[in-house]
C-alpha cells in the first residue's frame, strides 16, 4: 500500500523521512493531488543507473539499425584484439 501524506506533514519532516525506505517511497500531495515523491538514495541511484543503461542500449540498437549489426565472431574478435 503506498505511503501517501499531505505536503503539510513536512513541518515535521523527520517523521516523514522515517517512513521512507528502499522500495517504499513517500508520496506527498498538495490540495489532494500527487505532487512529489521522496525515495531512498539507494533506490534513486539504482533508477538512474537503469535509465543510463536503457539509454545506452537504445543508442546501440539505433547504431545497429543504421550501420548494420556485427556477428558474434566479429564481436569476439573485437574484444580479443583489445586484450592484447
mmCIF file with all atom_site columns, N, CA, C and O in Angstrom, residues 11-54:
data_model
loop_
_atom_site.group_PDB
_atom_site.id
_atom_site.type_symbol
_atom_site.label_atom_id
_atom_site.label_alt_id
_atom_site.label_comp_id
_atom_site.label_asym_id
_atom_site.label_entity_id
_atom_site.label_seq_id
_atom_site.pdbx_PDB_ins_code
_atom_site.Cartn_x
_atom_site.Cartn_y
_atom_site.Cartn_z
_atom_site.occupancy
_atom_site.B_iso_or_equiv
_atom_site.pdbx_formal_charge
_atom_site.auth_seq_id
_atom_site.auth_comp_id
_atom_site.auth_asym_id
_atom_site.auth_atom_id
_atom_site.pdbx_PDB_model_num
ATOM 1   N N  . UNK A 1 11 ? 6.158  19.783 7.876   1.00 0.00 ? 11 UNK A N  1
ATOM 2   C CA . UNK A 1 11 ? 6.500  20.602 9.047   1.00 0.00 ? 11 UNK A CA 1
ATOM 3   C C  . UNK A 1 11 ? 7.274  19.756 10.054  1.00 0.00 ? 11 UNK A C  1
ATOM 4   O O  . UNK A 1 11 ? 8.148  20.242 10.737  1.00 0.00 ? 11 UNK A O  1
ATOM 5   N N  . UNK A 1 12 ? 6.924  18.486 10.104  1.00 0.00 ? 12 UNK A N  1
ATOM 6   C CA . UNK A 1 12 ? 7.639  17.526 10.950  1.00 0.00 ? 12 UNK A CA 1
ATOM 7   C C  . UNK A 1 12 ? 8.343  16.545 10.009  1.00 0.00 ? 12 UNK A C  1
ATOM 8   O O  . UNK A 1 12 ? 8.035  15.369 9.967   1.00 0.00 ? 12 UNK A O  1
ATOM 9   N N  . UNK A 1 13 ? 9.318  17.076 9.243   1.00 0.00 ? 13 UNK A N  1
ATOM 10  C CA . UNK A 1 13 ? 9.951  16.290 8.175   1.00 0.00 ? 13 UNK A CA 1
ATOM 11  C C  . UNK A 1 13 ? 10.668 15.049 8.664   1.00 0.00 ? 13 UNK A C  1
ATOM 12  O O  . UNK A 1 13 ? 10.765 14.070 7.948   1.00 0.00 ? 13 UNK A O  1
ATOM 13  N N  . UNK A 1 14 ? 11.190 15.075 9.891   1.00 0.00 ? 14 UNK A N  1
ATOM 14  C CA . UNK A 1 14 ? 11.925 13.892 10.358  1.00 0.00 ? 14 UNK A CA 1
ATOM 15  C C  . UNK A 1 14 ? 11.004 12.684 10.446  1.00 0.00 ? 14 UNK A C  1
ATOM 16  O O  . UNK A 1 14 ? 11.423 11.554 10.163  1.00 0.00 ? 14 UNK A O  1
ATOM 17  N N  . UNK A 1 15 ? 9.751  12.887 10.786  1.00 0.00 ? 15 UNK A N  1
ATOM 18  C CA . UNK A 1 15 ? 8.809  11.774 10.840  1.00 0.00 ? 15 UNK A CA 1
ATOM 19  C C  . UNK A 1 15 ? 8.469  11.275 9.430   1.00 0.00 ? 15 UNK A C  1
ATOM 20  O O  . UNK A 1 15 ? 8.343  10.081 9.197   1.00 0.00 ? 15 UNK A O  1
ATOM 21  N N  . UNK A 1 16 ? 8.346  12.192 8.485   1.00 0.00 ? 16 UNK A N  1
ATOM 22  C CA . UNK A 1 16 ? 8.078  11.804 7.098   1.00 0.00 ? 16 UNK A CA 1
ATOM 23  C C  . UNK A 1 16 ? 9.259  11.009 6.556   1.00 0.00 ? 16 UNK A C  1
ATOM 24  O O  . UNK A 1 16 ? 9.086  9.963  5.935   1.00 0.00 ? 16 UNK A O  1
ATOM 25  N N  . UNK A 1 17 ? 10.472 11.494 6.808   1.00 0.00 ? 17 UNK A N  1
ATOM 26  C CA . UNK A 1 17 ? 11.664 10.808 6.305   1.00 0.00 ? 17 UNK A CA 1
ATOM 27  C C  . UNK A 1 17 ? 11.841 9.436  6.939   1.00 0.00 ? 17 UNK A C  1
ATOM 28  O O  . UNK A 1 17 ? 12.395 8.533  6.316   1.00 0.00 ? 17 UNK A O  1
ATOM 29  N N  . UNK A 1 18 ? 11.395 9.267  8.136   1.00 0.00 ? 18 UNK A N  1
ATOM 30  C CA . UNK A 1 18 ? 11.491 7.976  8.813   1.00 0.00 ? 18 UNK A CA 1
ATOM 31  C C  . UNK A 1 18 ? 10.678 6.910  8.071   1.00 0.00 ? 18 UNK A C  1
ATOM 32  O O  . UNK A 1 18 ? 10.993 5.718  8.141   1.00 0.00 ? 18 UNK A O  1
ATOM 33  N N  . UNK A 1 19 ? 9.652  7.342  7.353   1.00 0.00 ? 19 UNK A N  1
ATOM 34  C CA . UNK A 1 19 ? 8.790  6.403  6.629   1.00 0.00 ? 19 UNK A CA 1
ATOM 35  C C  . UNK A 1 19 ? 9.351  6.008  5.268   1.00 0.00 ? 19 UNK A C  1
ATOM 36  O O  . UNK A 1 19 ? 8.830  5.104  4.622   1.00 0.00 ? 19 UNK A O  1
ATOM 37  N N  . UNK A 1 20 ? 10.399 6.685  4.807   1.00 0.00 ? 20 UNK A N  1
ATOM 38  C CA . UNK A 1 20 ? 10.998 6.379  3.506   1.00 0.00 ? 20 UNK A CA 1
ATOM 39  C C  . UNK A 1 20 ? 11.928 5.180  3.657   1.00 0.00 ? 20 UNK A C  1
ATOM 40  O O  . UNK A 1 20 ? 12.761 5.133  4.552   1.00 0.00 ? 20 UNK A O  1
ATOM 41  N N  . UNK A 1 21 ? 11.781 4.198  2.764   1.00 0.00 ? 21 UNK A N  1
ATOM 42  C CA . UNK A 1 21 ? 12.651 3.020  2.770   1.00 0.00 ? 21 UNK A CA 1
ATOM 43  C C  . UNK A 1 21 ? 12.850 2.572  1.323   1.00 0.00 ? 21 UNK A C  1
ATOM 44  O O  . UNK A 1 21 ? 12.124 2.994  0.429   1.00 0.00 ? 21 UNK A O  1
ATOM 45  N N  . UNK A 1 22 ? 13.837 1.705  1.105   1.00 0.00 ? 22 UNK A N  1
ATOM 46  C CA . UNK A 1 22 ? 14.068 1.173  -0.240  1.00 0.00 ? 22 UNK A CA 1
ATOM 47  C C  . UNK A 1 22 ? 12.800 0.448  -0.692  1.00 0.00 ? 22 UNK A C  1
ATOM 48  O O  . UNK A 1 22 ? 12.284 -0.407 0.017   1.00 0.00 ? 22 UNK A O  1
ATOM 49  N N  . UNK A 1 23 ? 12.311 0.829  -1.841  1.00 0.00 ? 23 UNK A N  1
ATOM 50  C CA . UNK A 1 23 ? 11.095 0.220  -2.368  1.00 0.00 ? 23 UNK A CA 1
ATOM 51  C C  . UNK A 1 23 ? 9.819  0.756  -1.761  1.00 0.00 ? 23 UNK A C  1
ATOM 52  O O  . UNK A 1 23 ? 8.734  0.310  -2.107  1.00 0.00 ? 23 UNK A O  1
ATOM 53  N N  . UNK A 1 24 ? 9.938  1.708  -0.835  1.00 0.00 ? 24 UNK A N  1
ATOM 54  C CA . UNK A 1 24 ? 8.765  2.276  -0.177  1.00 0.00 ? 24 UNK A CA 1
ATOM 55  C C  . UNK A 1 24 ? 8.866  3.793  -0.139  1.00 0.00 ? 24 UNK A C  1
ATOM 56  O O  . UNK A 1 24 ? 9.166  4.387  0.894   1.00 0.00 ? 24 UNK A O  1
ATOM 57  N N  . UNK A 1 25 ? 8.610  4.448  -1.276  1.00 0.00 ? 25 UNK A N  1
ATOM 58  C CA . UNK A 1 25 ? 8.673  5.909  -1.290  1.00 0.00 ? 25 UNK A CA 1
ATOM 59  C C  . UNK A 1 25 ? 7.507  6.517  -0.514  1.00 0.00 ? 25 UNK A C  1
ATOM 60  O O  . UNK A 1 25 ? 6.506  5.851  -0.242  1.00 0.00 ? 25 UNK A O  1
ATOM 61  N N  . UNK A 1 26 ? 7.656  7.764  -0.165  1.00 0.00 ? 26 UNK A N  1
ATOM 62  C CA . UNK A 1 26 ? 6.567  8.529  0.431   1.00 0.00 ? 26 UNK A CA 1
ATOM 63  C C  . UNK A 1 26 ? 6.089  9.502  -0.641  1.00 0.00 ? 26 UNK A C  1
ATOM 64  O O  . UNK A 1 26 ? 6.892  10.242 -1.215  1.00 0.00 ? 26 UNK A O  1
ATOM 65  N N  . UNK A 1 27 ? 4.801  9.476  -0.915  1.00 0.00 ? 27 UNK A N  1
ATOM 66  C CA . UNK A 1 27 ? 4.208  10.372 -1.904  1.00 0.00 ? 27 UNK A CA 1
ATOM 67  C C  . UNK A 1 27 ? 3.562  11.534 -1.168  1.00 0.00 ? 27 UNK A C  1
ATOM 68  O O  . UNK A 1 27 ? 2.787  11.336 -0.232  1.00 0.00 ? 27 UNK A O  1
ATOM 69  N N  . UNK A 1 28 ? 3.905  12.747 -1.593  1.00 0.00 ? 28 UNK A N  1
ATOM 70  C CA . UNK A 1 28 ? 3.351  13.944 -0.975  1.00 0.00 ? 28 UNK A CA 1
ATOM 71  C C  . UNK A 1 28 ? 2.280  14.539 -1.880  1.00 0.00 ? 28 UNK A C  1
ATOM 72  O O  . UNK A 1 28 ? 2.460  14.615 -3.095  1.00 0.00 ? 28 UNK A O  1
ATOM 73  N N  . UNK A 1 29 ? 1.200  14.948 -1.273  1.00 0.00 ? 29 UNK A N  1
ATOM 74  C CA . UNK A 1 29 ? 0.103  15.541 -2.028  1.00 0.00 ? 29 UNK A CA 1
ATOM 75  C C  . UNK A 1 29 ? -0.053 17.012 -1.674  1.00 0.00 ? 29 UNK A C  1
ATOM 76  O O  . UNK A 1 29 ? 0.299  17.444 -0.570  1.00 0.00 ? 29 UNK A O  1
ATOM 77  N N  . UNK A 1 30 ? -0.554 17.758 -2.620  1.00 0.00 ? 30 UNK A N  1
ATOM 78  C CA . UNK A 1 30 ? -0.865 19.169 -2.403  1.00 0.00 ? 30 UNK A CA 1
ATOM 79  C C  . UNK A 1 30 ? -2.269 19.383 -2.946  1.00 0.00 ? 30 UNK A C  1
ATOM 80  O O  . UNK A 1 30 ? -2.534 19.070 -4.116  1.00 0.00 ? 30 UNK A O  1
ATOM 81  N N  . UNK A 1 31 ? -3.158 19.855 -2.099  1.00 0.00 ? 31 UNK A N  1
ATOM 82  C CA . UNK A 1 31 ? -4.572 20.027 -2.464  1.00 0.00 ? 31 UNK A CA 1
ATOM 83  C C  . UNK A 1 31 ? -5.174 18.718 -2.981  1.00 0.00 ? 31 UNK A C  1
ATOM 84  O O  . UNK A 1 31 ? -5.953 18.707 -3.936  1.00 0.00 ? 31 UNK A O  1
ATOM 85  N N  . UNK A 1 32 ? -4.754 17.610 -2.370  1.00 0.00 ? 32 UNK A N  1
ATOM 86  C CA . UNK A 1 32 ? -5.318 16.304 -2.709  1.00 0.00 ? 32 UNK A CA 1
ATOM 87  C C  . UNK A 1 32 ? -4.764 15.658 -3.965  1.00 0.00 ? 32 UNK A C  1
ATOM 88  O O  . UNK A 1 32 ? -5.212 14.588 -4.353  1.00 0.00 ? 32 UNK A O  1
ATOM 89  N N  . UNK A 1 33 ? -3.793 16.289 -4.591  1.00 0.00 ? 33 UNK A N  1
ATOM 90  C CA . UNK A 1 33 ? -3.208 15.741 -5.822  1.00 0.00 ? 33 UNK A CA 1
ATOM 91  C C  . UNK A 1 33 ? -1.744 15.396 -5.587  1.00 0.00 ? 33 UNK A C  1
ATOM 92  O O  . UNK A 1 33 ? -1.036 16.103 -4.876  1.00 0.00 ? 33 UNK A O  1
ATOM 93  N N  . UNK A 1 34 ? -1.292 14.324 -6.234  1.00 0.00 ? 34 UNK A N  1
ATOM 94  C CA . UNK A 1 34 ? 0.104  13.933 -6.133  1.00 0.00 ? 34 UNK A CA 1
ATOM 95  C C  . UNK A 1 34 ? 1.014  15.057 -6.602  1.00 0.00 ? 34 UNK A C  1
ATOM 96  O O  . UNK A 1 34 ? 0.754  15.686 -7.622  1.00 0.00 ? 34 UNK A O  1
ATOM 97  N N  . UNK A 1 35 ? 2.065  15.315 -5.836  1.00 0.00 ? 35 UNK A N  1
ATOM 98  C CA . UNK A 1 35 ? 2.941  16.439 -6.159  1.00 0.00 ? 35 UNK A CA 1
ATOM 99  C C  . UNK A 1 35 ? 4.417  16.021 -6.164  1.00 0.00 ? 35 UNK A C  1
ATOM 100 O O  . UNK A 1 35 ? 5.151  16.400 -7.053  1.00 0.00 ? 35 UNK A O  1
ATOM 101 N N  . UNK A 1 36 ? 4.840  15.257 -5.171  1.00 0.00 ? 36 UNK A N  1
ATOM 102 C CA . UNK A 1 36 ? 6.241  14.867 -5.020  1.00 0.00 ? 36 UNK A CA 1
ATOM 103 C C  . UNK A 1 36 ? 6.334  13.424 -4.537  1.00 0.00 ? 36 UNK A C  1
ATOM 104 O O  . UNK A 1 36 ? 5.402  12.893 -3.950  1.00 0.00 ? 36 UNK A O  1
ATOM 105 N N  . UNK A 1 37 ? 7.498  12.837 -4.775  1.00 0.00 ? 37 UNK A N  1
ATOM 106 C CA . UNK A 1 37 ? 7.805  11.523 -4.222  1.00 0.00 ? 37 UNK A CA 1
ATOM 107 C C  . UNK A 1 37 ? 9.174  11.616 -3.560  1.00 0.00 ? 37 UNK A C  1
ATOM 108 O O  . UNK A 1 37 ? 10.109 12.168 -4.137  1.00 0.00 ? 37 UNK A O  1
ATOM 109 N N  . UNK A 1 38 ? 9.279  11.106 -2.361  1.00 0.00 ? 38 UNK A N  1
ATOM 110 C CA . UNK A 1 38 ? 10.569 11.058 -1.657  1.00 0.00 ? 38 UNK A CA 1
ATOM 111 C C  . UNK A 1 38 ? 11.005 9.600  -1.662  1.00 0.00 ? 38 UNK A C  1
ATOM 112 O O  . UNK A 1 38 ? 10.274 8.723  -1.187  1.00 0.00 ? 38 UNK A O  1
ATOM 113 N N  . UNK A 1 39 ? 12.202 9.348  -2.233  1.00 0.00 ? 39 UNK A N  1
ATOM 114 C CA . UNK A 1 39 ? 12.701 7.980  -2.302  1.00 0.00 ? 39 UNK A CA 1
ATOM 115 C C  . UNK A 1 39 ? 14.063 7.879  -1.620  1.00 0.00 ? 39 UNK A C  1
ATOM 116 O O  . UNK A 1 39 ? 14.775 8.870  -1.481  1.00 0.00 ? 39 UNK A O  1
ATOM 117 N N  . UNK A 1 40 ? 14.412 6.682  -1.235  1.00 0.00 ? 40 UNK A N  1
ATOM 118 C CA . UNK A 1 40 ? 15.703 6.383  -0.630  1.00 0.00 ? 40 UNK A CA 1
ATOM 119 C C  . UNK A 1 40 ? 16.807 6.626  -1.659  1.00 0.00 ? 40 UNK A C  1
ATOM 120 O O  . UNK A 1 40 ? 16.623 6.360  -2.848  1.00 0.00 ? 40 UNK A O  1
ATOM 121 N N  . UNK A 1 41 ? 17.955 7.132  -1.232  1.00 0.00 ? 41 UNK A N  1
ATOM 122 C CA . UNK A 1 41 ? 19.050 7.464  -2.156  1.00 0.00 ? 41 UNK A CA 1
ATOM 123 C C  . UNK A 1 41 ? 19.533 6.226  -2.918  1.00 0.00 ? 41 UNK A C  1
ATOM 124 O O  . UNK A 1 41 ? 19.873 6.313  -4.099  1.00 0.00 ? 41 UNK A O  1
ATOM 125 N N  . UNK A 1 42 ? 19.535 5.075  -2.281  1.00 0.00 ? 42 UNK A N  1
ATOM 126 C CA . UNK A 1 42 ? 19.953 3.838  -2.944  1.00 0.00 ? 42 UNK A CA 1
ATOM 127 C C  . UNK A 1 42 ? 19.018 3.514  -4.119  1.00 0.00 ? 42 UNK A C  1
ATOM 128 O O  . UNK A 1 42 ? 19.461 3.146  -5.202  1.00 0.00 ? 42 UNK A O  1
ATOM 129 N N  . UNK A 1 43 ? 17.735 3.695  -3.889  1.00 0.00 ? 43 UNK A N  1
ATOM 130 C CA . UNK A 1 43 ? 16.761 3.448  -4.947  1.00 0.00 ? 43 UNK A CA 1
ATOM 131 C C  . UNK A 1 43 ? 16.910 4.489  -6.061  1.00 0.00 ? 43 UNK A C  1
ATOM 132 O O  . UNK A 1 43 ? 16.810 4.159  -7.245  1.00 0.00 ? 43 UNK A O  1
ATOM 133 N N  . UNK A 1 44 ? 17.160 5.732  -5.712  1.00 0.00 ? 44 UNK A N  1
ATOM 134 C CA . UNK A 1 44 ? 17.375 6.787  -6.698  1.00 0.00 ? 44 UNK A CA 1
ATOM 135 C C  . UNK A 1 44 ? 18.582 6.451  -7.582  1.00 0.00 ? 44 UNK A C  1
ATOM 136 O O  . UNK A 1 44 ? 18.506 6.534  -8.806  1.00 0.00 ? 44 UNK A O  1
ATOM 137 N N  . UNK A 1 45 ? 19.697 6.049  -6.960  1.00 0.00 ? 45 UNK A N  1
ATOM 138 C CA . UNK A 1 45 ? 20.906 5.724  -7.720  1.00 0.00 ? 45 UNK A CA 1
ATOM 139 C C  . UNK A 1 45 ? 20.678 4.522  -8.630  1.00 0.00 ? 45 UNK A C  1
ATOM 140 O O  . UNK A 1 45 ? 21.147 4.496  -9.770  1.00 0.00 ? 45 UNK A O  1
ATOM 141 N N  . UNK A 1 46 ? 19.942 3.534  -8.148  1.00 0.00 ? 46 UNK A N  1
ATOM 142 C CA . UNK A 1 46 ? 19.643 2.355  -8.962  1.00 0.00 ? 46 UNK A CA 1
ATOM 143 C C  . UNK A 1 46 ? 18.776 2.751  -10.161 1.00 0.00 ? 46 UNK A C  1
ATOM 144 O O  . UNK A 1 46 ? 18.996 2.291  -11.282 1.00 0.00 ? 46 UNK A O  1
ATOM 145 N N  . UNK A 1 47 ? 17.817 3.627  -9.930  1.00 0.00 ? 47 UNK A N  1
ATOM 146 C CA . UNK A 1 47 ? 16.953 4.097  -11.012 1.00 0.00 ? 47 UNK A CA 1
ATOM 147 C C  . UNK A 1 47 ? 17.756 4.867  -12.052 1.00 0.00 ? 47 UNK A C  1
ATOM 148 O O  . UNK A 1 47 ? 17.571 4.675  -13.265 1.00 0.00 ? 47 UNK A O  1
ATOM 149 N N  . UNK A 1 48 ? 18.664 5.729  -11.595 1.00 0.00 ? 48 UNK A N  1
ATOM 150 C CA . UNK A 1 48 ? 19.497 6.492  -12.529 1.00 0.00 ? 48 UNK A CA 1
ATOM 151 C C  . UNK A 1 48 ? 20.398 5.567  -13.345 1.00 0.00 ? 48 UNK A C  1
ATOM 152 O O  . UNK A 1 48 ? 20.574 5.768  -14.549 1.00 0.00 ? 48 UNK A O  1
ATOM 153 N N  . UNK A 1 49 ? 20.961 4.544  -12.707 1.00 0.00 ? 49 UNK A N  1
ATOM 154 C CA . UNK A 1 49 ? 21.813 3.586  -13.419 1.00 0.00 ? 49 UNK A CA 1
ATOM 155 C C  . UNK A 1 49 ? 20.995 2.816  -14.458 1.00 0.00 ? 49 UNK A C  1
ATOM 156 O O  . UNK A 1 49 ? 21.463 2.579  -15.578 1.00 0.00 ? 49 UNK A O  1
ATOM 157 N N  . UNK A 1 50 ? 19.782 2.451  -14.118 1.00 0.00 ? 50 UNK A N  1
ATOM 158 C CA . UNK A 1 50 ? 18.906 1.742  -15.049 1.00 0.00 ? 50 UNK A CA 1
ATOM 159 C C  . UNK A 1 50 ? 18.573 2.623  -16.246 1.00 0.00 ? 50 UNK A C  1
ATOM 160 O O  . UNK A 1 50 ? 18.624 2.164  -17.399 1.00 0.00 ? 50 UNK A O  1
ATOM 161 N N  . UNK A 1 51 ? 18.257 3.888  -15.990 1.00 0.00 ? 51 UNK A N  1
ATOM 162 C CA . UNK A 1 51 ? 17.958 4.815  -17.085 1.00 0.00 ? 51 UNK A CA 1
ATOM 163 C C  . UNK A 1 51 ? 19.167 4.997  -18.002 1.00 0.00 ? 51 UNK A C  1
ATOM 164 O O  . UNK A 1 51 ? 19.026 5.035  -19.230 1.00 0.00 ? 51 UNK A O  1
ATOM 165 N N  . UNK A 1 52 ? 20.345 5.095  -17.417 1.00 0.00 ? 52 UNK A N  1
ATOM 166 C CA . UNK A 1 52 ? 21.572 5.240  -18.204 1.00 0.00 ? 52 UNK A CA 1
ATOM 167 C C  . UNK A 1 52 ? 21.803 4.007  -19.077 1.00 0.00 ? 52 UNK A C  1
ATOM 168 O O  . UNK A 1 52 ? 22.138 4.117  -20.260 1.00 0.00 ? 52 UNK A O  1
ATOM 169 N N  . UNK A 1 53 ? 21.622 2.826  -18.506 1.00 0.00 ? 53 UNK A N  1
ATOM 170 C CA . UNK A 1 53 ? 21.780 1.582  -19.260 1.00 0.00 ? 53 UNK A CA 1
ATOM 171 C C  . UNK A 1 53 ? 20.768 1.503  -20.392 1.00 0.00 ? 53 UNK A C  1
ATOM 172 O O  . UNK A 1 53 ? 21.122 1.138  -21.527 1.00 0.00 ? 53 UNK A O  1
ATOM 173 N N  . UNK A 1 54 ? 19.520 1.857  -20.121 1.00 0.00 ? 54 UNK A N  1
ATOM 174 C CA . UNK A 1 54 ? 18.489 1.821  -21.152 1.00 0.00 ? 54 UNK A CA 1
ATOM 175 C C  . UNK A 1 54 ? 18.824 2.797  -22.283 1.00 0.00 ? 54 UNK A C  1
ATOM 176 O O  . UNK A 1 54 ? 18.615 2.485  -23.457 1.00 0.00 ? 54 UNK A O  1
#
